[in-house]
Coordinates of C-alpha atoms and ligand atoms in Angstrom, one line a residue:
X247 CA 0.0 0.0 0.0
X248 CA 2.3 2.7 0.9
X249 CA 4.8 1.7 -2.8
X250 CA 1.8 2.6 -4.4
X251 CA 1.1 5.5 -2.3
X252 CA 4.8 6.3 -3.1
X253 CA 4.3 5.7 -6.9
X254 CA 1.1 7.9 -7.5
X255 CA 3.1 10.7 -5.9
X256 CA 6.0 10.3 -8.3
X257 CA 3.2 10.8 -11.0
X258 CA 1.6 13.3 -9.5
X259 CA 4.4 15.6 -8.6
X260 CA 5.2 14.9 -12.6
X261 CA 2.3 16.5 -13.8
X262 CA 2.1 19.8 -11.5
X263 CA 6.2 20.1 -12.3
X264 CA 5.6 19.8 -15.9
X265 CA 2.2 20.9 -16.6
X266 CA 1.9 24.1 -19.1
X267 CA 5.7 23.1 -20.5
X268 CA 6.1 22.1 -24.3
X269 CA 7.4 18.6 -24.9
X270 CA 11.1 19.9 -25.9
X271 CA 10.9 21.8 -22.6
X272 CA 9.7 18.8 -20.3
X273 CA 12.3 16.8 -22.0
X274 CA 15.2 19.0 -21.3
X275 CA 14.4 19.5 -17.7
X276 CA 14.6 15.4 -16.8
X277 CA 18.5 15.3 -15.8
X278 CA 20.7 13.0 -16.9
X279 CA 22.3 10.2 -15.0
X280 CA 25.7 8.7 -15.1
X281 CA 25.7 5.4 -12.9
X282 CA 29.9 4.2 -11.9
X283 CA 30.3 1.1 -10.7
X284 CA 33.5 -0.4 -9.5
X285 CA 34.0 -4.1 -8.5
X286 CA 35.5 -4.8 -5.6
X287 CA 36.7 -1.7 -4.4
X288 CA 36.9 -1.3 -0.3
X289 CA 34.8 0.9 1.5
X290 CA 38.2 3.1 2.1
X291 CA 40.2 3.3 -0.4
X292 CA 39.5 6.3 -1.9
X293 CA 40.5 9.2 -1.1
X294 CA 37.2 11.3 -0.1
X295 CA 36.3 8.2 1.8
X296 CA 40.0 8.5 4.3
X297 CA 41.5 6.0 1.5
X298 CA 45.7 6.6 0.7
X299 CA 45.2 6.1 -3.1
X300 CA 44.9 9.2 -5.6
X301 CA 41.4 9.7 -6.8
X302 CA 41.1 13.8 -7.9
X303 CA 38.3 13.2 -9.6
X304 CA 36.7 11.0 -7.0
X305 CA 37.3 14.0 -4.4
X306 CA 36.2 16.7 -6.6
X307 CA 32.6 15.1 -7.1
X308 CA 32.5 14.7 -3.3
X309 CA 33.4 18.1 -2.6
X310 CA 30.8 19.4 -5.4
X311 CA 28.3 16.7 -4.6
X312 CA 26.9 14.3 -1.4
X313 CA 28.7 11.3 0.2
X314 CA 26.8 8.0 2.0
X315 CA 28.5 7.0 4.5
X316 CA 25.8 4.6 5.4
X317 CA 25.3 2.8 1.8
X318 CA 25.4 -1.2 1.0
X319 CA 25.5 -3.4 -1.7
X320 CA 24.8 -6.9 -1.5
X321 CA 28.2 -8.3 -1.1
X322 CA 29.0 -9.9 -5.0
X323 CA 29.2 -9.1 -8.6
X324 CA 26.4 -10.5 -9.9
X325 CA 23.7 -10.3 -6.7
X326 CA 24.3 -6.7 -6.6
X327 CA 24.5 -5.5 -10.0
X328 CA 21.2 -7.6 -10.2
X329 CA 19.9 -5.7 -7.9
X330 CA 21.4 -2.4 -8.9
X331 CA 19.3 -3.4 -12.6
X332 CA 16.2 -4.1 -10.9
X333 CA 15.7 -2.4 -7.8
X334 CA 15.0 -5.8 -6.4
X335 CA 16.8 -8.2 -4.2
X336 CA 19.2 -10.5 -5.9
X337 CA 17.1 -13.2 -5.5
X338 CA 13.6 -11.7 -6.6
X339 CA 15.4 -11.1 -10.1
X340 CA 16.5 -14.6 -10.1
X341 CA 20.0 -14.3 -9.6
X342 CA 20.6 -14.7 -5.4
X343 CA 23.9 -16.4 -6.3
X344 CA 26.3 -16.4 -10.0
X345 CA 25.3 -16.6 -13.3
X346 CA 27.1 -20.3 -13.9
X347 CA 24.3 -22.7 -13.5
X348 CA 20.6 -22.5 -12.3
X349 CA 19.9 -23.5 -8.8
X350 CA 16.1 -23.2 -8.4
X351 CA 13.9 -20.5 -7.8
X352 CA 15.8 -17.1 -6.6
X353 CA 18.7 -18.9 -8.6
X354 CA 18.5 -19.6 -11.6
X355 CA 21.0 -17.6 -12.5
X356 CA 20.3 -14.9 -15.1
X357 CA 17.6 -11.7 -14.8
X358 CA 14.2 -13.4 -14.8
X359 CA 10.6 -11.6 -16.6
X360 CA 9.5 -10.9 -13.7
X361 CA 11.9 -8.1 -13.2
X362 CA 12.4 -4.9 -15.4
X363 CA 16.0 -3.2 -15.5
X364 CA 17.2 0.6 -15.8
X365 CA 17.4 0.1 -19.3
X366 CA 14.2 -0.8 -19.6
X367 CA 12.4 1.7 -17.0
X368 CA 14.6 4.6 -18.2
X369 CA 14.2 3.8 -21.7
X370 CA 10.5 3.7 -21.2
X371 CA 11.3 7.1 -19.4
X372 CA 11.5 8.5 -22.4
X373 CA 16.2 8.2 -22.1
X374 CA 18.4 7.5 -24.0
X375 CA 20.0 3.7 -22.4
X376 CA 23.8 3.0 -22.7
X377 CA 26.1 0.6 -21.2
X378 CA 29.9 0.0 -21.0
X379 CA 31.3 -2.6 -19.0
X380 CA 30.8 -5.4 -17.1
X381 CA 27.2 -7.1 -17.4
X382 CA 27.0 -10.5 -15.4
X383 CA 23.7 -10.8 -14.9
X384 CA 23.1 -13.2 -17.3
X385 CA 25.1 -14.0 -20.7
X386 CA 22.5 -16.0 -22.5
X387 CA 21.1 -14.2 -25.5
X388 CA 17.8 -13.0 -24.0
X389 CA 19.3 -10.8 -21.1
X390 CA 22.2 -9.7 -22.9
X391 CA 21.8 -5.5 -22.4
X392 CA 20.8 -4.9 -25.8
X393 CA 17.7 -7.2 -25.2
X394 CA 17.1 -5.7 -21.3
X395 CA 16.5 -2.4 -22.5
X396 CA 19.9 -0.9 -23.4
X397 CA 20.1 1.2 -27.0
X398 CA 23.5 1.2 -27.0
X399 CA 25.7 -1.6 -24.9
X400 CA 29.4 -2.2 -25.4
X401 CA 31.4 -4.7 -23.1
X402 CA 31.5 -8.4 -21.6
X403 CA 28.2 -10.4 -20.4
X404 CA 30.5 -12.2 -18.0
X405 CA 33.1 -11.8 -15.4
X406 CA 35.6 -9.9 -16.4
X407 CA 39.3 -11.5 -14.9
X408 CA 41.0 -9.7 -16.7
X409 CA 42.7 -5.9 -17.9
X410 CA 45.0 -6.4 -21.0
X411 CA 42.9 -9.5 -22.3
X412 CA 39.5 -10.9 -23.6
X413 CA 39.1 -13.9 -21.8
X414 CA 37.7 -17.5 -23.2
X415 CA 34.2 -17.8 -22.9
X416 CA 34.1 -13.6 -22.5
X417 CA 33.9 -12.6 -25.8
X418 CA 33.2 -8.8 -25.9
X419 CA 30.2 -7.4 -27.6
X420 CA 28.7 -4.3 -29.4
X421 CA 24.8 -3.9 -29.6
X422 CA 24.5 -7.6 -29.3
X423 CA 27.2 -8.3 -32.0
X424 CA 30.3 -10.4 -31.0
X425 CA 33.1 -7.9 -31.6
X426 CA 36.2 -9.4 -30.3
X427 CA 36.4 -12.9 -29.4
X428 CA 39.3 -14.6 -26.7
X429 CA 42.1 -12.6 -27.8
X430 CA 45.7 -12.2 -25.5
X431 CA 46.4 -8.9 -27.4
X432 CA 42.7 -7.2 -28.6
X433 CA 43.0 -4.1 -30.7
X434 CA 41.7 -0.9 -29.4
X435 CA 40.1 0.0 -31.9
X436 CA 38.9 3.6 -30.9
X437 CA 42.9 4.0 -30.0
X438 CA 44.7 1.8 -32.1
X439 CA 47.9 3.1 -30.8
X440 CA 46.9 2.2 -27.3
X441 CA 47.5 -0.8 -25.3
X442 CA 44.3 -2.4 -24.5
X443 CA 43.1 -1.9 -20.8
X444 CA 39.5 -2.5 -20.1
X445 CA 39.0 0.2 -17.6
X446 CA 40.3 2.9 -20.7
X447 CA 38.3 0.8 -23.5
X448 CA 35.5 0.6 -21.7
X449 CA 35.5 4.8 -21.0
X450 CA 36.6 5.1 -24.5
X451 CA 33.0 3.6 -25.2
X452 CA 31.0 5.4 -23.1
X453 CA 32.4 9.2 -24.4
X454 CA 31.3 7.7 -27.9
X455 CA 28.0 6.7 -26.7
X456 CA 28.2 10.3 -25.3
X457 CA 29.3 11.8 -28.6
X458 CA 26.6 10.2 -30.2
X459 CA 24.1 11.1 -27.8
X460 CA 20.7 12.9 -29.4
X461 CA 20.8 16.2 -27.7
X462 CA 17.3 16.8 -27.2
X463 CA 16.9 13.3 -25.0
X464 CA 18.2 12.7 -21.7
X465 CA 20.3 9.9 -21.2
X466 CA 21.3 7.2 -18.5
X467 CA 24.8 5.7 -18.6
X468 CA 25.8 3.0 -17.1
X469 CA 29.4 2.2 -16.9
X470 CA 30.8 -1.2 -14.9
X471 CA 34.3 -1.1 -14.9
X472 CA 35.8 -4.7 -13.9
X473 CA 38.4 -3.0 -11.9
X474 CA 40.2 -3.1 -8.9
X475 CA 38.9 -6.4 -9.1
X476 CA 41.9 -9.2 -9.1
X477 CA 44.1 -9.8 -11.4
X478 CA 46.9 -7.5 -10.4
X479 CA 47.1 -5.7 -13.5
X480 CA 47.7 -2.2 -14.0
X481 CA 49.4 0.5 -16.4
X482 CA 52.9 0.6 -15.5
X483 CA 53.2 4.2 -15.4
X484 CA 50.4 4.2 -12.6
X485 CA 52.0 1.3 -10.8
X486 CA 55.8 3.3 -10.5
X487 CA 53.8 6.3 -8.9
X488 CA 53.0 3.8 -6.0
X489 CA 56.2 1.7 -5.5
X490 CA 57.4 1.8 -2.0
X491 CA 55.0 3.8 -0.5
X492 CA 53.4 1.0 1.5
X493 CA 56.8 -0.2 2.7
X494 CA 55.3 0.8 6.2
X495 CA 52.9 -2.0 6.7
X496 CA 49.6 -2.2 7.1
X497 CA 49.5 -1.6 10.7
X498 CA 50.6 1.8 10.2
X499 CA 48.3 2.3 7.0
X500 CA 45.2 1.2 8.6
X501 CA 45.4 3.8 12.1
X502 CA 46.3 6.7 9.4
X503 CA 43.3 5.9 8.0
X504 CA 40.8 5.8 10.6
X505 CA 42.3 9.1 11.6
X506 CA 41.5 10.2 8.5
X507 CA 38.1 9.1 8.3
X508 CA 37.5 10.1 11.9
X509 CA 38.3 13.3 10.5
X510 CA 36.3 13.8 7.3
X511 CA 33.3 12.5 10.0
X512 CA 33.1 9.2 7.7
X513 CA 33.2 7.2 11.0
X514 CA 32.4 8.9 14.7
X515 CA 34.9 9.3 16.9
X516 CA 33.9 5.8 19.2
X517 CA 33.7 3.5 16.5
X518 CA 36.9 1.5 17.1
X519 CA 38.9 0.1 14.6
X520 CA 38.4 -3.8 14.2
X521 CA 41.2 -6.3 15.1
X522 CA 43.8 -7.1 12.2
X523 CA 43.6 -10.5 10.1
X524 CA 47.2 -10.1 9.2
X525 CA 50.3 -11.4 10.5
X526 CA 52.3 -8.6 12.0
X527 CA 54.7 -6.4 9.3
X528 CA 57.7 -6.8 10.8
X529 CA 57.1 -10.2 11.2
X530 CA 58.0 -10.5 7.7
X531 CA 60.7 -10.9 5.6
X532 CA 62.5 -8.0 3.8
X533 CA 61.8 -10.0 0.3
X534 CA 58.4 -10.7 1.0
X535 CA 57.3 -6.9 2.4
X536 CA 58.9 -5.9 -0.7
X537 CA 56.3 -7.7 -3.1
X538 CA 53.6 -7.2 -0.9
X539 CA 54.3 -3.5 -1.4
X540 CA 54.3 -4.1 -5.1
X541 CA 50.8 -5.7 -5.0
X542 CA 49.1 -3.3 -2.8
X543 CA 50.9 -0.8 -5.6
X544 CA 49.1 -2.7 -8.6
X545 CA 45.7 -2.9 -6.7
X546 CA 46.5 1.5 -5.9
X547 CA 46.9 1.9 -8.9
X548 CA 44.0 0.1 -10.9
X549 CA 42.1 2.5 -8.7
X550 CA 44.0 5.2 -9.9
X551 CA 43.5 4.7 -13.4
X552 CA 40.1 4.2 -12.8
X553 CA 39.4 7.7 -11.4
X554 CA 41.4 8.9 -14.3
X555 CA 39.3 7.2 -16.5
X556 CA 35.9 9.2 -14.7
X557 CA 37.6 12.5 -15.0
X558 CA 37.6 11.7 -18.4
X559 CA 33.8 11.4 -18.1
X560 CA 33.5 14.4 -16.1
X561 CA 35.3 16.2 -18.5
X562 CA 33.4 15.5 -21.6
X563 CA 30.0 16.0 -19.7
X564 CA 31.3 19.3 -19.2
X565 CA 32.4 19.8 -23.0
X566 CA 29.3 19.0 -23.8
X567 CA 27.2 21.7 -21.0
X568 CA 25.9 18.9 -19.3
X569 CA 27.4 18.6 -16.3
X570 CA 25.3 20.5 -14.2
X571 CA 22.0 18.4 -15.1
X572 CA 23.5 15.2 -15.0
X573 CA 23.5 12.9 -11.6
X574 CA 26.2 11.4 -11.3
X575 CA 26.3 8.3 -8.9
X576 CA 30.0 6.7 -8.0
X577 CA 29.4 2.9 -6.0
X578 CA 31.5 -0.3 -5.5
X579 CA 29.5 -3.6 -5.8
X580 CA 31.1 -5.4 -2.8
X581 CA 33.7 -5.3 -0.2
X582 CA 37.0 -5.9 -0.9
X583 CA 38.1 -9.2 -1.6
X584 CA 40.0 -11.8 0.2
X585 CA 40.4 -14.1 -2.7
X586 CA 41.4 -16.5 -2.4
X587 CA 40.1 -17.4 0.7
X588 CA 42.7 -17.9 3.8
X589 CA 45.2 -16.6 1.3
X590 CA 46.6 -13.6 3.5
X591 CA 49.4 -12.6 0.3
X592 CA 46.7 -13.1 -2.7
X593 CA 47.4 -15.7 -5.8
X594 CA 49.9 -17.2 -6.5
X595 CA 52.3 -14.8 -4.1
X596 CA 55.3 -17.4 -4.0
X597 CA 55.4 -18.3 -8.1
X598 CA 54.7 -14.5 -9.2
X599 CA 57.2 -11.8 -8.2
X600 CA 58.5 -8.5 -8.8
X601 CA 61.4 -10.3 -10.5
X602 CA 59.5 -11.7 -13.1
X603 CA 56.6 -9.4 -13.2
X604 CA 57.2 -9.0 -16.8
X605 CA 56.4 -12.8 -17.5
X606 CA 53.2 -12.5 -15.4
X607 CA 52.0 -8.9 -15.8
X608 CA 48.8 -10.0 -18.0
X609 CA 48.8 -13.8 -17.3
X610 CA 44.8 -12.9 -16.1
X611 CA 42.3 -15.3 -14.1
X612 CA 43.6 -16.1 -10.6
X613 CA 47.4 -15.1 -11.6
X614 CA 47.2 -12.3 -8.7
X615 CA 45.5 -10.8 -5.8
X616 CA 46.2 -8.3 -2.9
X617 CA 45.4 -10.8 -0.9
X618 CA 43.1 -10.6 2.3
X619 CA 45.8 -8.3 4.5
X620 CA 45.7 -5.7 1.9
X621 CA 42.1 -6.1 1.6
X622 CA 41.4 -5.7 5.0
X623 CA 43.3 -2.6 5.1
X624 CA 41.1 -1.7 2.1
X625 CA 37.8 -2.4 4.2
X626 CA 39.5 -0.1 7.1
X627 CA 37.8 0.2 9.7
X628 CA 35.5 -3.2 8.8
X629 CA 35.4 -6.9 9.6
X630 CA 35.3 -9.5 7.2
X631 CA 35.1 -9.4 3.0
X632 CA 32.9 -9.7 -0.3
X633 CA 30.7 -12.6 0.6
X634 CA 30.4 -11.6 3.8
X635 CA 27.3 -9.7 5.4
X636 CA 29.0 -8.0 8.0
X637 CA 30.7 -4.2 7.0
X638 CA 33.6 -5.3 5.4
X639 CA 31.6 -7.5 2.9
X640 CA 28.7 -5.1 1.7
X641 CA 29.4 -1.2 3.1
X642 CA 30.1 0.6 0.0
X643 CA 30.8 4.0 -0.7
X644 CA 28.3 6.8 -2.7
X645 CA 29.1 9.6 -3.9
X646 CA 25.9 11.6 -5.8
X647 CA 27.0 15.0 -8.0
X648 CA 24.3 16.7 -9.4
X649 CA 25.1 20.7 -9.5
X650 CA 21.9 21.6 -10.7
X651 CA 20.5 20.1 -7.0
X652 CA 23.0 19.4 -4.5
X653 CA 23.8 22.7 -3.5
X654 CA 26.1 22.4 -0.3
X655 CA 28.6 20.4 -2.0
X656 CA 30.7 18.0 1.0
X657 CA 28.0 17.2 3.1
X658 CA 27.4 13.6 4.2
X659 CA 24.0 11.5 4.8
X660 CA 24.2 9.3 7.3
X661 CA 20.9 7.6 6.2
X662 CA 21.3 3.3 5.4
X663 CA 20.9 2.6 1.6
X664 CA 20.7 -0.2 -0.5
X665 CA 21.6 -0.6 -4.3
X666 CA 17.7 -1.4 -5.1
X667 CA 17.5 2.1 -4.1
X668 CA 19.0 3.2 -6.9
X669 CA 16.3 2.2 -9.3
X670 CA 13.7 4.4 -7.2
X671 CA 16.3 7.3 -7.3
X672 CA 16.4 6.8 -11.1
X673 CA 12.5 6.8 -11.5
X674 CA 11.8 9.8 -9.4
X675 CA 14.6 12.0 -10.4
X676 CA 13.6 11.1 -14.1
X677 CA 10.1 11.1 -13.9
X678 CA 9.9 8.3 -15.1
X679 CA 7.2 4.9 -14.5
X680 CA 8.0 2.0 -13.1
X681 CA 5.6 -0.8 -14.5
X682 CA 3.0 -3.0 -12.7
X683 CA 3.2 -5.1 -16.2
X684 CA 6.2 -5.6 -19.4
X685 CA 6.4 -7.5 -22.2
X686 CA 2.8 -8.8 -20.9
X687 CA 4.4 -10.5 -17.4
X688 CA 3.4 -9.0 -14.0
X689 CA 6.3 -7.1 -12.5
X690 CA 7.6 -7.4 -8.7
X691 CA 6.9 -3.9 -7.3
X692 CA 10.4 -2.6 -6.3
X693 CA 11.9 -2.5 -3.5
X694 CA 14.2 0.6 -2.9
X695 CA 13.7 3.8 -1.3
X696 CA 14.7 7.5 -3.5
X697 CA 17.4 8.7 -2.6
X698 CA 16.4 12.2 -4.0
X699 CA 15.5 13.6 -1.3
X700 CA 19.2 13.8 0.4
X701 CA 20.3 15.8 -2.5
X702 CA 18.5 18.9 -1.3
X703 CA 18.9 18.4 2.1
X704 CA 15.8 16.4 2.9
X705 CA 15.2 13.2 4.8
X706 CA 14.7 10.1 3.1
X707 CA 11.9 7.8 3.9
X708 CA 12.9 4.6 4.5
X709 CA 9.9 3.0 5.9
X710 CA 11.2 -1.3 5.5
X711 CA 14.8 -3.0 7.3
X712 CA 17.6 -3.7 4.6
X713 CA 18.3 -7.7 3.9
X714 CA 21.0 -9.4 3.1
X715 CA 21.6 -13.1 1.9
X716 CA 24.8 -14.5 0.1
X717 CA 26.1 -18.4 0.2
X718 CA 24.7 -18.8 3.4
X719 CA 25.5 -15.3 4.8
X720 CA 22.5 -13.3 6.2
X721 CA 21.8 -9.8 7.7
X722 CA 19.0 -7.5 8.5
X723 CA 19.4 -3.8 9.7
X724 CA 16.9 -1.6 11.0
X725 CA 17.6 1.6 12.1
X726 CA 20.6 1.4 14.7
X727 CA 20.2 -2.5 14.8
X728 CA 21.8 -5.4 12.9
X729 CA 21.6 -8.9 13.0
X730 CA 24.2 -10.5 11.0
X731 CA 25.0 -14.4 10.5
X732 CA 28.3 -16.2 9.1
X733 CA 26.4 -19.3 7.2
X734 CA 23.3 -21.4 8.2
X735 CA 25.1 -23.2 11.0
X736 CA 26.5 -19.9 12.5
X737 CA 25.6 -18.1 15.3
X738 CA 23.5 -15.3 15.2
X739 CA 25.6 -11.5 16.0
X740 CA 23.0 -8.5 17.0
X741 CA 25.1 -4.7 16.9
X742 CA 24.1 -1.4 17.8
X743 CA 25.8 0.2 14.8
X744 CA 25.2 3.4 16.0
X745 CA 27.9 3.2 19.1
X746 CA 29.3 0.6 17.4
X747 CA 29.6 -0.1 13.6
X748 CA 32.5 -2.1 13.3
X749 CA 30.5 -4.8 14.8
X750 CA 32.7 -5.3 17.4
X751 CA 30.7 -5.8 20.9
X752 CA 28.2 -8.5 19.8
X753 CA 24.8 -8.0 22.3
X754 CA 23.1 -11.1 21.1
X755 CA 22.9 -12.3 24.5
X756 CA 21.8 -9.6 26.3
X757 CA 18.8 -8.5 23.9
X758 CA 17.2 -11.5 22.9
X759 CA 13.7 -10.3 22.1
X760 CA 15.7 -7.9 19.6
X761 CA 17.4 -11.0 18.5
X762 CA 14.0 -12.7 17.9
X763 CA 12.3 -10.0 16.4
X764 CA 15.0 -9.6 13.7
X765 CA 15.2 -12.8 13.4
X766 CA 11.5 -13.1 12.6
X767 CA 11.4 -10.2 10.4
X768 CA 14.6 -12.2 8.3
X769 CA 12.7 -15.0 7.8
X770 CA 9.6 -13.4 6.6
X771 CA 11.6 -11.5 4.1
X772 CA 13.8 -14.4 3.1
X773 CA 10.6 -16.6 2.2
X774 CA 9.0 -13.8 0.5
X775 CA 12.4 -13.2 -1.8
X776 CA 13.0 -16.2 -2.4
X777 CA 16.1 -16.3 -0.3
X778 CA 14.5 -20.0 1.2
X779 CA 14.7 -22.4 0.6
X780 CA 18.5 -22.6 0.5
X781 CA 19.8 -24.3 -2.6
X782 CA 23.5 -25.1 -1.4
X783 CA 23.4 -28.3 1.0
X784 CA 20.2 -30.0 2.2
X785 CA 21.5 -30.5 5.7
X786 CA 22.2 -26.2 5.9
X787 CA 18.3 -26.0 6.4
X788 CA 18.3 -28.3 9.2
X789 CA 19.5 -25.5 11.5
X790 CA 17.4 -22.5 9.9
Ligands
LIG278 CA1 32.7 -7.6 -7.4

């Protein structure tokens, strides 16, 4: 009742906004929206967030623009970019897990009918739809992009393991054409001169999409880059401007970043910082601090290039005059990662070296990886990983830059978020519809809460608890509270996360009617998702 309460005041407050403007001038007052993702990016490590690594770009649009500081994803690649499509839970779009095989209902694996994307709301919205970048919601032919609502899509369907090659099985495509199949050394063809690095490619596509634009039509961008996701692989410029600087551990790297955060009011001043999963620095040998200095300089400076690669954007939204009606939204779709798990030096960290980085600088796949020390330090001040429901797995960062709106640029908003949110930001900022019915299936009414209001200042009205489920991992938060469990066998964790956000003093015990009431809210949710039943192992629902 109160979505469609929600929903006839979106169409409401379209016609009084609107009413008595010609078509051209209706059409030039929806603003334009530039959706970043990045894939597997901490919750810290950018600069405007207390992170060490450069990010300019990053900065500026904070300092312009809004930050989150309370904003989630839910915890993977393809889970949340389903639900960052769909404005959905993972599972209500069908994909609650990967995109490899079909598990059952709430998993089977690609974007079901029963869900409608961006693409296909925004399109329907009267934008023009464009996506670079990394899909994975689905690679067989009837959710590719170009067939979810997408005019324009370059980019891979799949995962993306890879910077300087097109991977077996990951062919790239344009518009639903294949473009460049498995290749170790793909031609840029927009830069032939250039090396190809999917984090410039995939830019390179968008400003073209941009170029190409109609000028008369709003548009909604969507561009997925694949990195800082592992494979170490970087530009070896980039990677030079970091060597050596993280020769002082990641002791010392994580309390200058808490300080930093404490400052920039990211974190309050109690929070404490949680306890290190990594052996101590000086514990280890010269050689190996060394290369662990190199990787954590690879993984900087993937992010690096990346925020090159948005100034880039920035900087032809501006060429064009359309900077200052165009939200831009900046998110990472999970925690950073501790791949491979119990690996506290990454992939491969004996057999690939700085000595023969050459031979293994594009090997791809599970060549390299910071490693879960260096990704903990990412995650500062969190517990735990991507996968994992607790802060370290699904607190992301947001930053939203929208000149024409957000008028005290640096603030924060403290308010919880989820990535379905973004799809009721999209619909009200571009007043647009979001269908009861498509293609002649019913639609699951969404899920997410606009964000708009927060960019003038305004509370949002969050009025349901966020949920979490991934492999086994579950959470709920409402308001201050969260419950959070590690698998079906674990043991249930309640937090106050106002006093206490990096989960650290566990009140399970002493509030159980709290722990029963989220737990009974959970289940309810999980049923109605289809979260359960569980398709991993039988004997996991035993103990749910
Ligand atoms: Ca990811």
């Amino acid at each position: 009742m109160k979505r469609r309460t929600f929903l006839a005041g979106c169409a409401l407050s379209s016609i009084s906004l609107t009413a008595g403007l010609s078509l051209a001038e209706k059409r030039k007052k929806k603003p334009n929206i530039l959706l970043i993702m990045a894939d597997d990016m901490g919750y810290s490590d950018i600069g405007c967030y207390g992170g060490e690594i450069e990010t300019p770009n990053l900065d500026r649009l904070a300092g312009n623009g809004l930050r989150f500081t309370q904003f989630y994803n839910a915890a993977r690649c393809c889970p949340t970019r389903a639900s960052l499509l769909t404005g959905l839970y993972p599972h209500q779009a069908d994909v609650g897990h990967m995109v490899y095989r079909d598990q059952g209902k709430g998993y089977h694996g690609k974007l079901n009918k029963q869900c409608v994307t961006l693409g296909e709301v925004m399109k329907n919205s009267g934008y023009q739809t464009m996506m670079s970048g990394k899909w994975h919601v689905g690679h067989s032919e009837d959710v590719w992009p170009s067939n979810r609502g997408f005019d324009k899509f370059y980019g891979i369907h799949l995962h993306v393991d890879s910077y300087f090659k097109v991977l077996k099985g990951c062919d790239v495509y344009k518009n639903g054409r294949k473009v460049i199949k498995a290749a170790d050394t793909p031609a840029n063809r927009l830069h032939p001169d250039q090396e190809w690095y999917t984090t410039n490619v995939f830019t390179d596509h968008a400003i073209k999409f941009l170029d190409e634009a109609e000028k008369d039509k709003p548009f909604f961008l969507y561009a997925a880059y694949n990195a800082p996701h592992w494979p170490l692989e970087a530009p070896d410029k980039t990677i030079q401007k970091y060597r050596g600087k993280y020769m002082h551990g990641w002791e010392a790297l994580r309390k200058d970043k808490i300080e930093r955060m404490k400052k920039l009011g990211i974190i309050k001043e109690n929070w404490q910082l949680s306890k290190s999963d990594a052996p101590e620095w000086e514990s280890l040998s010269e050689d190996d601090r060394k290369n662990l200095d190199f990787r954590r300089a690879i993984y900087a400076a993937q992010i690096d290039n990346m925020d090159q690669n948005i100034g880039r954007l920035i900087k032809k939204l501006e060429e064009k005059g359309e900077l200052e009606n165009t939200l831009v939204l900046f998110l990472s779709d999970n925690g950073c990662s501790a791949e491979p798990e119990r690996k506290m030096f990454g992939y491969r960290f004996r057999e690939n070296r700085i000595e023969n980085f050459r031979q293994w600088r594009k090997d791809s796949g599970r060549s390299s990886s910071q490693g879960m020390a260096w990704a903990n330090v990412s995650n500062t001040p969190f517990r735990k990983y991507k996968k994992w429901t607790h802060e370290g797995g699904i607190a992301t960062p947001l930053i939203a830059h929208w000149p024409e709106v957000i008028k005290n640029g640096g603030q924060l908003n403290h308010t919880p978020g989820h990535v379905a949110d973004i799809m009721a930001t999209a619909v009200d900022v571009g007043r647009g519809f979001y269908p009861k019915k498509f293609g002649g299936n019913e639609i699951k009414p969404m899920e997410g809460t606009s964000l708009k209001p927060a960019f003038d200042g305004s509370e949002i009205k969050r009025e349901n608890p966020i949920f979490w489920e991934h492999e086994g991992n579950w959470a709920i938060r409402e308001d201050k509270w969260k419950l959070v469990c590690d698998g079906p066998k674990g043991k249930v964790e309640l937090y106050d996360l106002e006093n206490d956000r990096t989960e650290l003093s566990n009140l399970a015990e002493a509030k159980p009617d709290k722990v029963k009431e989220l737990t009974e809210k959970w289940h309810k949710w999980a049923k109605r998702a289809d979260v359960l039943p569980w398709p991993y192992k039988p004997q996991w629902q035993a103990d749910i």
